[in-house]
XYZ file of C-alpha atoms in Angstrom:
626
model
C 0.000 0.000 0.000
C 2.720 2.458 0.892
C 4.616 1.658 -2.365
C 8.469 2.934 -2.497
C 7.870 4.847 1.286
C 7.610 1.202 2.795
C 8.758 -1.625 1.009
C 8.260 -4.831 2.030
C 10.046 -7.468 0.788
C 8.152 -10.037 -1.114
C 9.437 -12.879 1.297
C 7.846 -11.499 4.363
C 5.457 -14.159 6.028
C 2.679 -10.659 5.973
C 3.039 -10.964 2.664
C 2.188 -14.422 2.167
C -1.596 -14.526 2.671
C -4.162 -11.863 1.575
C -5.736 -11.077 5.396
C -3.209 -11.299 8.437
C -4.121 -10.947 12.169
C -2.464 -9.630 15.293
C -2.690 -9.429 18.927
C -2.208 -5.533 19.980
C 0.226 -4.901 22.588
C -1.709 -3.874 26.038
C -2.823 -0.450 26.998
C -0.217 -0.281 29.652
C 2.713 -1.789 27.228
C 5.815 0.779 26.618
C 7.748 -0.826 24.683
C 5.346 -3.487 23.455
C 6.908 -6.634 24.500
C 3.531 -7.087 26.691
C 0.602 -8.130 24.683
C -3.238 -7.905 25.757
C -4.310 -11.306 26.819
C -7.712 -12.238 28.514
C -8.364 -10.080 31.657
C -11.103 -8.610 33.691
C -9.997 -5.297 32.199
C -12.806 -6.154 29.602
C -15.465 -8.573 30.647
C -18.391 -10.010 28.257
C -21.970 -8.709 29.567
C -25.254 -9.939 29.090
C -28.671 -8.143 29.810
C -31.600 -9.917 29.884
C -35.276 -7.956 28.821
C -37.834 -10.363 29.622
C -41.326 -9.228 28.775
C -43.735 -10.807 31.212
C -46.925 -9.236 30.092
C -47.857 -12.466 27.796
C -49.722 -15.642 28.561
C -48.486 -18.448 31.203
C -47.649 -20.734 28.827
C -45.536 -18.157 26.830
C -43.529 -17.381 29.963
C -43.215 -21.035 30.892
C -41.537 -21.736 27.810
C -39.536 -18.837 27.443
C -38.169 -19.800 31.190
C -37.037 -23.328 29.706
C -35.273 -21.698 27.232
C -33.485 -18.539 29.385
C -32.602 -21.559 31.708
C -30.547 -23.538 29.204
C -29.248 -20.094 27.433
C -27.121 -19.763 30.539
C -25.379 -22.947 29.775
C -24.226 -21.061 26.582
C -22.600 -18.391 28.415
C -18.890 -18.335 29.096
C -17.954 -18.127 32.782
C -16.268 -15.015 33.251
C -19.556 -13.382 31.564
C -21.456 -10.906 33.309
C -25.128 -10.985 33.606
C -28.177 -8.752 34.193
C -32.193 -9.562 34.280
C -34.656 -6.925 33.318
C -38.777 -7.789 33.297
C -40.864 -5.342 32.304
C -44.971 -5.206 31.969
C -46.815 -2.148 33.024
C -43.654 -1.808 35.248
C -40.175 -2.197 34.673
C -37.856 -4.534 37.121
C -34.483 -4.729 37.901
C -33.177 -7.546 39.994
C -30.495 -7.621 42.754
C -28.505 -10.490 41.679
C -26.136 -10.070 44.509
C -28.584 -10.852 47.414
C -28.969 -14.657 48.077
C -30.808 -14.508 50.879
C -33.706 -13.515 49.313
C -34.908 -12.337 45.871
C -34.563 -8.197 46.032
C -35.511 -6.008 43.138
C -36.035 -2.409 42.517
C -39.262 -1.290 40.404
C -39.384 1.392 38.385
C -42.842 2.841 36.623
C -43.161 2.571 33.085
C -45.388 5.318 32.129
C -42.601 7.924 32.823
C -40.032 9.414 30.236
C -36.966 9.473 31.791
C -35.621 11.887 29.264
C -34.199 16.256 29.598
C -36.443 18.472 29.805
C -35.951 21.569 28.065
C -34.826 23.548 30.717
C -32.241 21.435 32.475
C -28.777 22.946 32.526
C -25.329 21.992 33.300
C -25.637 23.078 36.474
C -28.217 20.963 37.790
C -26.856 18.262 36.541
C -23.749 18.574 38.090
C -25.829 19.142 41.476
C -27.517 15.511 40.651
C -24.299 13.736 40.306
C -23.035 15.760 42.952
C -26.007 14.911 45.519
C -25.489 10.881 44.128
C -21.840 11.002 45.215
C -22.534 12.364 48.297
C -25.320 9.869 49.499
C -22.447 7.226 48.042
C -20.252 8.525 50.770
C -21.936 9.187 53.809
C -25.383 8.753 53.361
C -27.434 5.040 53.591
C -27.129 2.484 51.216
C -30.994 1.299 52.253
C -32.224 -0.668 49.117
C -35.295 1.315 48.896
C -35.895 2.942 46.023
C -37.100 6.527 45.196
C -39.175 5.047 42.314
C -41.674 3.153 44.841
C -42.094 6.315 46.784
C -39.726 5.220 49.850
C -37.160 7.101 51.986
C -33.274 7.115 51.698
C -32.601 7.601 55.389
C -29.104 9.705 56.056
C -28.487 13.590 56.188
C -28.227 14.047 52.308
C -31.839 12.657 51.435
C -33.582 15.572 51.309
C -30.828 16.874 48.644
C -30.724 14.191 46.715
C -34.394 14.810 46.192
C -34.372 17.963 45.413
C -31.943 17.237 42.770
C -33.176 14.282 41.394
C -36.604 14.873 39.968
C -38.629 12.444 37.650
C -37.683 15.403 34.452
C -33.775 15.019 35.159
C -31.672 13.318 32.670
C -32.495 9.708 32.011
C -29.555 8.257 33.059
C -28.861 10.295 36.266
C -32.580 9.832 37.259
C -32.387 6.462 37.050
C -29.166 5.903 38.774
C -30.990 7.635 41.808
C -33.731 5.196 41.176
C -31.395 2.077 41.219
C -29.119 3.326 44.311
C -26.248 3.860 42.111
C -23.512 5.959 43.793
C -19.739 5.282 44.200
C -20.020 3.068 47.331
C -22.721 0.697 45.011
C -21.990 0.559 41.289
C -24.038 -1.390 39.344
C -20.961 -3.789 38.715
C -21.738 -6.585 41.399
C -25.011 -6.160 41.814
C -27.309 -5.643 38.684
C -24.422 -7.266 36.740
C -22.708 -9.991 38.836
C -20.553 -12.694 37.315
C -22.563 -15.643 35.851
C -20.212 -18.141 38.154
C -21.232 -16.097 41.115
C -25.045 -15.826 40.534
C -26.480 -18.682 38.636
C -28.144 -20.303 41.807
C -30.015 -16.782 42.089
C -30.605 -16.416 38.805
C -31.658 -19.453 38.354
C -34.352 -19.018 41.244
C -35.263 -15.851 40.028
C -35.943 -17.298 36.241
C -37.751 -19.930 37.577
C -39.937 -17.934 40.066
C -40.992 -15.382 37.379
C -45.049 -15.277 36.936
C -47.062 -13.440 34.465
C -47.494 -9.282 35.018
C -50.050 -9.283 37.534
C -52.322 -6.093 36.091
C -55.656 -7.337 35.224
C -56.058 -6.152 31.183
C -59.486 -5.315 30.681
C -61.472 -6.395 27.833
C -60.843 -4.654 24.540
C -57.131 -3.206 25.751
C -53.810 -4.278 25.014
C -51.601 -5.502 27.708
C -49.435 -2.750 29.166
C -45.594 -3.147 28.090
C -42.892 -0.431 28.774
C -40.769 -1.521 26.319
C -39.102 1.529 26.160
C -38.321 2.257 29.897
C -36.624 -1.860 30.038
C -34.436 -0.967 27.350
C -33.391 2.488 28.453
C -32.917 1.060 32.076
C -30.441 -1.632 30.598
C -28.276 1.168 28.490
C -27.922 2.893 31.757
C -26.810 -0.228 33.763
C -24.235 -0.201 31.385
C -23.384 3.178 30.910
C -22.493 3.023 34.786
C -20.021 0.715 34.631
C -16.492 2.096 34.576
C -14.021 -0.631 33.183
C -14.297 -1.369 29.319
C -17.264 -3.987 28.697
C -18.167 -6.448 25.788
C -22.048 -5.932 26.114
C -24.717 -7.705 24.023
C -28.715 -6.327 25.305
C -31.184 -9.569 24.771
C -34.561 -8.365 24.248
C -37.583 -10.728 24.286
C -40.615 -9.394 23.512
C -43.887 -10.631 23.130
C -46.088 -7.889 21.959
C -46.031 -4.152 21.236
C -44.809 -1.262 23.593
C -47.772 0.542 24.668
C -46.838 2.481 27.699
C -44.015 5.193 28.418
C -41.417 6.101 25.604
C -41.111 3.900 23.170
C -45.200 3.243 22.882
C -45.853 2.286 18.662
C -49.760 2.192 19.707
C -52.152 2.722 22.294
C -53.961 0.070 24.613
C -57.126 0.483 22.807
C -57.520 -2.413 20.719
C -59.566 -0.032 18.272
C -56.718 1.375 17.348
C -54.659 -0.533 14.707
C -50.793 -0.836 14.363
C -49.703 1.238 11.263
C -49.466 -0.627 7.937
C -47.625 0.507 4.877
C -51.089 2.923 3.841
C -50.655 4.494 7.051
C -47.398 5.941 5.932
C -48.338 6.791 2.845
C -51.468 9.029 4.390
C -49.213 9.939 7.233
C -51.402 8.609 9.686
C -49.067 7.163 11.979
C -49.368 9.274 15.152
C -46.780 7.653 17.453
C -44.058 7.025 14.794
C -41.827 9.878 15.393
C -41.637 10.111 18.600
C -41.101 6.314 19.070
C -38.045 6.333 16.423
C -36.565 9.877 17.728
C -36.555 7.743 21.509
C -34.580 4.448 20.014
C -32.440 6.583 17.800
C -31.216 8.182 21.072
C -30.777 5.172 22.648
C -29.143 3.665 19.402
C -26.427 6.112 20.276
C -26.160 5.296 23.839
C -25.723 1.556 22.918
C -22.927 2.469 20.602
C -21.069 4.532 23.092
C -21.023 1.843 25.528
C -19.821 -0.389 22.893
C -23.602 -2.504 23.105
C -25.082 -4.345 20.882
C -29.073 -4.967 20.752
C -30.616 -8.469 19.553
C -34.712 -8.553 19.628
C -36.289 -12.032 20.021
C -39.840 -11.623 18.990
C -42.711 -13.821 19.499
C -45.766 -12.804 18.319
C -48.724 -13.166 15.573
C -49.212 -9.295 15.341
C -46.388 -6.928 14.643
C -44.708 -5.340 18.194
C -42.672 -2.851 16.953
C -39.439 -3.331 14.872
C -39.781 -0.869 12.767
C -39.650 1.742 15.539
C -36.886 0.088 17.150
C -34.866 -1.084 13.634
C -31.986 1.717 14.412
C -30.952 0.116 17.197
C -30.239 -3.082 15.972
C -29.106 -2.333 12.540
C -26.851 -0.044 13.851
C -24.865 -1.987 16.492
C -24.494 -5.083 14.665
C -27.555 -6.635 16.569
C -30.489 -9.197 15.166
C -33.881 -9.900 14.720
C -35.360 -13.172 15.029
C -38.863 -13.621 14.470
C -41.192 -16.410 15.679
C -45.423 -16.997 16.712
C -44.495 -18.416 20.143
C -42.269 -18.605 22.217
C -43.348 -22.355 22.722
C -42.337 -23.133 19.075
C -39.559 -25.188 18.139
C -38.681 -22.889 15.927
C -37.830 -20.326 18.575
C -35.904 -23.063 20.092
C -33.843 -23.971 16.986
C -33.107 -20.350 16.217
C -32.062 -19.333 19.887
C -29.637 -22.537 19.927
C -28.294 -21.772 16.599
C -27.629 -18.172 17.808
C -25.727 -19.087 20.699
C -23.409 -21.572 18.290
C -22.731 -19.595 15.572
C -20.833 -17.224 17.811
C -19.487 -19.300 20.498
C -19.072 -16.838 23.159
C -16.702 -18.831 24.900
C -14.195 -17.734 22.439
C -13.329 -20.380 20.406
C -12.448 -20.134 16.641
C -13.770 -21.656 13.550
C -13.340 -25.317 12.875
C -10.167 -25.582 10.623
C -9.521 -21.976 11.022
C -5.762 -22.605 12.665
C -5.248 -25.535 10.216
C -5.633 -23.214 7.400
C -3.466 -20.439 8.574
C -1.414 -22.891 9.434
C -0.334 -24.310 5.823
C -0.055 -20.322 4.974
C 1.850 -19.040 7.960
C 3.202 -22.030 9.857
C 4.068 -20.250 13.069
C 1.233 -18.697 13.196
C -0.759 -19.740 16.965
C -4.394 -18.646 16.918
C -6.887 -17.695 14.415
C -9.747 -15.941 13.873
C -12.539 -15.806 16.938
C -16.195 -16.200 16.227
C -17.706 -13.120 17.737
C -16.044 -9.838 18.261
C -16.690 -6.504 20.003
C -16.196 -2.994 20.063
C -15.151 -2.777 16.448
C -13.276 -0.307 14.335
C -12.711 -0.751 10.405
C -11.118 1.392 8.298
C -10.819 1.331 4.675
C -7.219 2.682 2.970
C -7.165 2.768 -1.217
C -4.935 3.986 -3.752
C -4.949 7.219 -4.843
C -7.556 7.315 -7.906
C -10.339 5.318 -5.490
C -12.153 6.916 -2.883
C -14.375 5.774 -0.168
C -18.518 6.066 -1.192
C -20.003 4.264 1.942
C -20.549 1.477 3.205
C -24.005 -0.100 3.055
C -24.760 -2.439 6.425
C -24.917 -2.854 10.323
C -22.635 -0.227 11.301
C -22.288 3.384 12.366
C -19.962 6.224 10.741
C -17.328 7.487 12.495
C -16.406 10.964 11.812
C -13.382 11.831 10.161
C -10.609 13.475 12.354
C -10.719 17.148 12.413
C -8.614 18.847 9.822
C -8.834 15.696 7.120
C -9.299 17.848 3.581
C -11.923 15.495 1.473
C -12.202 15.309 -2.498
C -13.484 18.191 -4.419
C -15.375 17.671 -7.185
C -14.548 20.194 -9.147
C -10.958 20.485 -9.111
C -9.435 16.966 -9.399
C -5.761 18.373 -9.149
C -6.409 19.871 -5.184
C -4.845 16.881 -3.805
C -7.288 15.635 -0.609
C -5.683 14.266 2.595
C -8.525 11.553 3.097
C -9.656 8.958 0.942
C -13.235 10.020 0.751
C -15.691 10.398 -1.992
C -18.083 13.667 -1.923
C -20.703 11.070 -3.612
C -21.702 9.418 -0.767
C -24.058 6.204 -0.094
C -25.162 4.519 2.299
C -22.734 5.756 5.720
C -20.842 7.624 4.000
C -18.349 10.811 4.652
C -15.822 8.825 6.588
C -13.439 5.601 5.632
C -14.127 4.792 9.192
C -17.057 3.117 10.902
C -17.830 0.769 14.079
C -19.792 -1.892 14.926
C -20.746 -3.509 18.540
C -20.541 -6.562 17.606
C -18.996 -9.077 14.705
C -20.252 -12.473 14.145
C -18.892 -14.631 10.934
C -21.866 -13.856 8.866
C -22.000 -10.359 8.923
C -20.891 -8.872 5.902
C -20.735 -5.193 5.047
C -21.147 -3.655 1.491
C -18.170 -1.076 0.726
C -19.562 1.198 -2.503
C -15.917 3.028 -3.990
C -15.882 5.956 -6.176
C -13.342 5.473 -9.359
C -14.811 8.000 -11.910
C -13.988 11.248 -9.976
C -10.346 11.585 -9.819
C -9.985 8.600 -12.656
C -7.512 9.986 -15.311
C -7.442 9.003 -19.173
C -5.547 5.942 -19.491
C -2.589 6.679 -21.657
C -0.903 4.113 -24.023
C 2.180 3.811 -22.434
C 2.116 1.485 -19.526
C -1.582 1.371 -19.459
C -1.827 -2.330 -19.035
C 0.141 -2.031 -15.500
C -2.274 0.339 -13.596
C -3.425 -1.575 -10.621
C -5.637 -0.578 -7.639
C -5.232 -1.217 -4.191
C -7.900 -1.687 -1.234
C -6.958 -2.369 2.257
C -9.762 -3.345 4.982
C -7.869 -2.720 8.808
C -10.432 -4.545 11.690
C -9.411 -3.795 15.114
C -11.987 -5.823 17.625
C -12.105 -7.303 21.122
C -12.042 -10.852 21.614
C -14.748 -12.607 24.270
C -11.367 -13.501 26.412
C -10.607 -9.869 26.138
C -7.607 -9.663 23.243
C -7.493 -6.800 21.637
C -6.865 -7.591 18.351
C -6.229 -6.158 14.124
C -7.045 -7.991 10.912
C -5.810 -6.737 8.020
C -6.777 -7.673 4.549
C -5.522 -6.643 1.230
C -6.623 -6.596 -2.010
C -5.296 -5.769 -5.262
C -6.461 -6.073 -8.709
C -5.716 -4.617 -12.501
C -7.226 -1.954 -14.145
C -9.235 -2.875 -17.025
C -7.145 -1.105 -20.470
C -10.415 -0.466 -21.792
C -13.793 0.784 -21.020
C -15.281 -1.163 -24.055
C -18.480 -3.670 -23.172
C -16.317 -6.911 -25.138
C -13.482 -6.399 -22.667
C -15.682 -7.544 -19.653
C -17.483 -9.846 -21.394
C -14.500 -11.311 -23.037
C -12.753 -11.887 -19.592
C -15.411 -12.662 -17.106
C -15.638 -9.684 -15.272
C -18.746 -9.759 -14.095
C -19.764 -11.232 -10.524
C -23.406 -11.722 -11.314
C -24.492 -12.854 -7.709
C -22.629 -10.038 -5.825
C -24.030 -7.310 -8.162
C -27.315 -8.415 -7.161
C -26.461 -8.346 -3.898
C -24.747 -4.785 -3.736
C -27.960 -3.296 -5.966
C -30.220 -4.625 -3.729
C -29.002 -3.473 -0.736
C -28.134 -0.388 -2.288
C -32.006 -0.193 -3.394
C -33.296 -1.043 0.503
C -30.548 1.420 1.942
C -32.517 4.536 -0.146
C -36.138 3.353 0.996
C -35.412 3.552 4.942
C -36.914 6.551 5.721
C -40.019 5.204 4.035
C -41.775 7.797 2.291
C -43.565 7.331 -0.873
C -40.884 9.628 -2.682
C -38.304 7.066 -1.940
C -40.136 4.124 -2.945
C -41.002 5.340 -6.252
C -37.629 6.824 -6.897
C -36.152 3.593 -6.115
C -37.863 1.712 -8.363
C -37.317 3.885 -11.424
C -33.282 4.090 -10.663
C -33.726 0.366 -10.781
C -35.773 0.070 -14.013
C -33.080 2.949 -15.561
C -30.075 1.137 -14.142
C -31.046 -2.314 -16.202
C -31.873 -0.476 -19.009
C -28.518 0.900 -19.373
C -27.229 -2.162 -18.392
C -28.463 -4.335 -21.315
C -28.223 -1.203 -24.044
C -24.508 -1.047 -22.769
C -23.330 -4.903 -22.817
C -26.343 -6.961 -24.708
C -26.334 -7.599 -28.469
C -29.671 -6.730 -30.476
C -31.124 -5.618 -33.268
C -33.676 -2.717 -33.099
C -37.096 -3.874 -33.312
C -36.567 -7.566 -32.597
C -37.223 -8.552 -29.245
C -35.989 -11.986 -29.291
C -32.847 -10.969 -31.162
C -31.818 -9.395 -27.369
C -28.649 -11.705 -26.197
C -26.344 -11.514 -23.157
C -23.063 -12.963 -21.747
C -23.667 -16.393 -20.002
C -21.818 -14.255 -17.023
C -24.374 -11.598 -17.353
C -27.703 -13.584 -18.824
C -28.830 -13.986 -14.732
C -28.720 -10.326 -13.224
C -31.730 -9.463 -15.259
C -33.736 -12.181 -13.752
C -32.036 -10.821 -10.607
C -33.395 -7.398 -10.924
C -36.929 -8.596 -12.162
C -37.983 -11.133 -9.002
C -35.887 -8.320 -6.870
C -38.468 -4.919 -8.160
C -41.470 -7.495 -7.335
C -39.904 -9.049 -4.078
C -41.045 -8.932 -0.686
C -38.478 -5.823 -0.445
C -40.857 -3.431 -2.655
C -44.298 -4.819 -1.505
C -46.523 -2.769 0.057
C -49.419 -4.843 0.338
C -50.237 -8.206 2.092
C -47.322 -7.575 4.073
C -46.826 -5.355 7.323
C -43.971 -3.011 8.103
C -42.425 -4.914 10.648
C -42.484 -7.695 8.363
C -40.664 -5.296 5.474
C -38.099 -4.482 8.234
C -36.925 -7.937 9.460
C -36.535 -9.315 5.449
C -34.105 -5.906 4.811
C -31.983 -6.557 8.041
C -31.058 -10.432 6.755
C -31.067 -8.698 3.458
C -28.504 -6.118 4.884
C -26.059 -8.729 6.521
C -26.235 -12.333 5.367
C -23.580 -13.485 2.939
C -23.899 -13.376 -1.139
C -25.382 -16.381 -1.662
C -28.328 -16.221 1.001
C -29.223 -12.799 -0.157
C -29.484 -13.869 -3.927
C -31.762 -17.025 -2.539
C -33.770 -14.060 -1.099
C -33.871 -12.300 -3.881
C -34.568 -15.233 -6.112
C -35.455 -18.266 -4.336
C -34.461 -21.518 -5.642
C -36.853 -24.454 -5.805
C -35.323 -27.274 -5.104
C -38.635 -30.070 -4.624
C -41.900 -30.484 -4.906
């Protein structure tokens, strides 16, 4: 990549396989003979959201399966339960005398008011700090109306009001303060609390607020997920956090609500957007998009577990699980197998015990033969960064992630003068997350695949004919993620590949240059990324980019004769992406009827993040029997 500034010679075992991978020396290494290894410096977490307000034989078999999830987990893991109905609880998991929990109500946004200032928060944290040091550590908690006893009560509640800041308000709701973090005792280590877990689990009942007839059970969906973020955000040392929401029918109560408890009213459908009759819509997706952010500042990641006949939300709640690198899985009940299957095949895939993929180390192995670990199955907390040659810049990248902003000072690519030389490799055409060559995700698994969209048309010069059979480009993909044992660690793959010497159609169909499958793919994502904010405009827009794209695409590399349809002939490497783009424009993707927007949502996250071939087999679907 660096050319003549840093040659490396061809014989150098880096330079022996495509993608390399490294341990990074630890934080506290000077001279970097010390290299990270597993510590408690960065622990795994795991918060439980267990909605409670469904039927007793949803709950019992959601128990059964939370019990045996916890054989899944690796030891060192720390864990956290959340329930939620019309209320939200958090349980004590360090009390083992008896099951303690702190309640918090659900109808309440915990969110700034308009008038808070900097100064009253820093009187709330100061007021939490103080009861920390000298004032009682009673378990009570504010939210059930009890006293704090000690001299710095009556502060503390003047401070601490249900409008201050979410996260400070529900600290003072939890009791946490310096002298009780939430480390140890809403997130205890799984080897120290699985006998009170386990009781806990097992003990759980259904929400005991009667529903009355023609209302929808109350859930504070919302308020259980913002409590979680904030058990989190609490926590001082670095943490490898994954949020485990099951939910088993809309949030109707307190932030978050996507309908009312009236049964008369309906959950919106795609001709509710298009009328704009969707009255809780905004304010539900402005809520998760805020806490979307929190999860990605504490490094979280949010996977939803839905089982239900009627929609409960998604769509609302999509940002926060696209964006951290999280999943939906969809199901009717909880008691089906197939909820079983998927929840057992979640838990394998990644391995969060933090063991690699079968044959991975053989493999390395016949590359790099002193070469001692290979790749892990799940990662955390990661940053990739994309470095190109000169004449290729940086679009976006289209997938589960979240831009980072370029540093401060970077100079991007003018359009209009080609010859201002830009100190970032950055496109001004952006799609998808674009305007950075830098993005992170929560959390890696080994199907996740991203989407990178590069721009080589705006500082592309005219090929000359001297030498123009040697221009080459250069791409370079640098991963830099946390292990489950806590290894800090960089991947770094490389790719290279010739310039085509000509822009004529017969070159690329001469040569097989055309990946039909991953075209589709990178369209079709490309297509879903534009129709997310899910206005009419963008649907209708989409669809004509698509029907103008294939257009060109057959005038520019087919062979016909005017006015003879059946004369039309492609490539055999090209004859498929038609049939591609035809079931794709009438897929599940574009419908807007006989299917509901949550529905839409969950098909464009697999769509979004499943490799090549299961996204064409979405696209397309292959019959295989009768």
């Amino acid at each position: 990549m660096a050319l003549p500034q840093g040659f490396v010679p061809g014989a150098h075992p880096s330079m022996l396989a495509d993608t390399v991978e490294y341990i990074l020396p630890a934080s506290n290494s000077q001279d970097g003979s010390s290299f990270s290894s597993p510590s408690s410096t960065s622990i795994p977490v795991f918060t439980f959201i267990v909605d409670v307000a469904i039927t007793y034989d949803e709950l019992e078999a959601l128990k059964r399966e939370l019990l045996a999830t916890l054989d899944k987990l690796p030891p060192n893991a720390h864990v956290g339960l959340i329930t939620y109905g019309r209320n939200v609880t958090v349980w004590d998991l360090a009390c083992s005398d008896l099951n303690r929990c702190y309640s918090i109500r659900g109808n309440r946004p915990y969110v700034p008011s308009g008038g808070q200032t900097t100064a009253a928060m820093n009187l709330i944290t100061s007021a939490l700090n103080t009861v920390g040091a000298g004032g009682s550590s009673s378990p009570s908690s504010p939210a059930l109306g009890t006293g704090m006893g000690g001299s710095n009560a009556g502060k503390l509640f003047s401070a601490v009001t249900p409008d201050s800041p979410s996260s400070l308000y529900l600290r003072s709701c939890l009791m946490i303060h310096s002298n009780s973090p939430s480390l140890g005792r809403f997130l205890c280590p799984l080897e120290d609390c699985e006998f009170v877990l386990t009781s806990i689990i097992e003990e759980l009942s259904v929400d005991p607020f009667p529903v009355p007839t023609g209302f929808r059970s109350e859930r504070a969906t919302g308020t259980a997920l913002d409590t979680a973020v904030t058990l989190m955000e609490t926590v001082s040392v670095d943490i490898n956090a994954k949020v485990l929401l099951f939910a088993g029918g809309p949030a109707t109560r307190g932030p978050g609500a996507v309908v009312s408890m009236k049964k008369e009213e309906m959950l919106r459908s795609h001709r509710d957007f298009q009328a704009g009759d969707c009255p809780h819509y905004d304010k539900a997706v402005q809520f998760y998009t805020d806490v979307e952010k929190r999860l990605c500042a504490a490094g979280a990641s949010l996977d939803v577990f839905v089982a239900s006949f009627d929609q409960i939300g998604i769509m609302e709640l999509r940002s926060c699980v696209n964006h951290t690198g999280g999943n939906f899985i969809c199901v009717d009940t909880f008691a089906d197998i197939m909820f079983s299957e998927s929840l057992s095949r979640y838990f394998s895939l990644r391995d969060f015990s933090g063991s690699v993929a079968t044959g991975a180390l053989e493999r390395i192995q016949e590359v790099d033969p002193t070469a001692t670990f290979g790749p892990a199955l799940c990662g955390y907390n990661a940053q990739l960064s994309v470095y190109t040659s000169r004449d290729t810049l940086v679009s976006g990248v289209v997938g589960p992630c979240r831009a980072i902003a370029p540093p401060s000072g970077s100079t991007p690519v003018s359009p209009t003068d080609k010859h201002d030389r830009p100190t970032t490799n950055i496109s001004p055409v952006e799609v998808g997350q674009g305007g950075t060559q830098s993005w992170r995700l929560s959390c890696l698994d080994p199907n996740l695949t991203l989407t990178f969209i590069f721009d080589t048309a705006t500082l592309d010069e005219a090929p000359t004919s001297a030498g123009v059979s040697h221009r080459n480009r250069f791409c370079q993909f640098v991963t830099t993620y946390t292990t489950v044992s806590g290894e800090r660690r960089v991947r770094v793959t490389s790719i290279g590949h010739h310039v085509s010497p000509s822009t004529e159609p017969t070159f690329y169909v001469n040569n097989s240059c055309f990946d039909q499958t991953c075209a589709a793919t990178v369209v079709a994502r490309m297509a879903v990324s534009t129709m997310e904010d899910y206005s009419p405009m963008s649907w209708d827009s989409t669809k004509r980019w698509l029907d103008k794209m294939l257009v060109t695409f057959v005038r520019r590399f087919g062979t016909y004769q005017v006015g003879r349809p059946e004369s039309l002939r492609l490539s055999p490497t090209m004859s498929l992406f038609p049939s591609f783009m035809y079931n794709l424009r009438r897929s599940e993707y574009f419908m807007q009827m006989n299917i509901s927007p949550d529905e839409t949502v969950f098909k464009r996250h697999w769509l979004m993040r499943e490799p090549c071939d299961a996204c064409v087999m979405m696209i397309q679907p292959t019959l295989h029997s009768y």
